[in-house]
C-alpha positions as CSV (number, residue, x, y, z in Angstrom):
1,X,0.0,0.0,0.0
2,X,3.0,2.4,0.2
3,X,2.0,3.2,3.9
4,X,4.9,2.3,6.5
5,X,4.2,2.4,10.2
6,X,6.2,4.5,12.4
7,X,7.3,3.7,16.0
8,X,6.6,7.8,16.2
9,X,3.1,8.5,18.2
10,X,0.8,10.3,15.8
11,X,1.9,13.8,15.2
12,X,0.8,16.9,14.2
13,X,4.0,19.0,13.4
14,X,3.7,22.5,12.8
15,X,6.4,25.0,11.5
16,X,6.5,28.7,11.7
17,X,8.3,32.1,11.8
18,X,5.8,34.8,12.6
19,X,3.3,36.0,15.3
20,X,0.2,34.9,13.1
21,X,2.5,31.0,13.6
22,X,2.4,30.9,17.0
23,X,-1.6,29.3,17.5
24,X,-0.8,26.7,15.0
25,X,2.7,25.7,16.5
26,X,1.4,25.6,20.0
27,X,-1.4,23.7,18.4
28,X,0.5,20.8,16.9
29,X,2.2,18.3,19.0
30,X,5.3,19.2,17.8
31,X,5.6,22.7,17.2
32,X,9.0,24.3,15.1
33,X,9.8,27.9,14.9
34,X,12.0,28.5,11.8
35,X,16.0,30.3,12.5
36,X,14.9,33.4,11.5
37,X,12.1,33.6,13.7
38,X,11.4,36.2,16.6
39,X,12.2,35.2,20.4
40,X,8.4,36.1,20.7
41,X,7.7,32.7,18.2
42,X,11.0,30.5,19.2
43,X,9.7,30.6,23.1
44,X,6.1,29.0,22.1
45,X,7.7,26.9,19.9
46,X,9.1,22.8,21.3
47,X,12.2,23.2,18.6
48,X,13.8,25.9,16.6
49,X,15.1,24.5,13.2
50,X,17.5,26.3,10.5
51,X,16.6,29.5,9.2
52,X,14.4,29.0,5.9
53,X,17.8,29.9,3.5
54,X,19.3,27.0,5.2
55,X,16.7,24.4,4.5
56,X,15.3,24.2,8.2
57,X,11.7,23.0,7.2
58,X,13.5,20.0,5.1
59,X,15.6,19.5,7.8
60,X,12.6,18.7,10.4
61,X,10.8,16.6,7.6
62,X,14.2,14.2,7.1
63,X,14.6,13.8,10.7
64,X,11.0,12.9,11.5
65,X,11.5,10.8,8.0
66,X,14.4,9.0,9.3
67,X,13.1,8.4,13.1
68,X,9.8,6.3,11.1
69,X,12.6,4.6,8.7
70,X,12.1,6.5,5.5
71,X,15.0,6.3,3.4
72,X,16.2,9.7,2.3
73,X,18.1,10.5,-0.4
């Protein structure tokens, strides 16, 4: 079926960088304020990823990706 099972509990992962972010990241289960956002954002926020130039979305997707045994390439 192309579905794998993860030994993750089900998530709801949220990633943001401004004040209209912050309800949706304290929202998810797992909420990720991007590098470049403001200490206002980063303190409601459970992780603080890259900075968007630097790929930080992409690098919360791979390592939620790899913890559930996705290969990446």
């Amino acid at each position: 079926t192309g579905v794998q099972t993860c030994a993750l509990p089900i998530w709801t992962v949220a990633v943001g960088d401004g004040t209209n972010d912050i309800a949706m990241i304290e929202w998810a289960a797992f909420g990720v304020a991007m590098g470049g956002a403001s200490d206002e954002v980063r303190a409601h926020a459970d992780h603080v990823t890259a900075a968007v130039e630097n790929d930080g979305a992409a690098a919360v997707m791979h390592a939620i990706m790899r913890r559930c045994g996705v290969a990446i390439r």
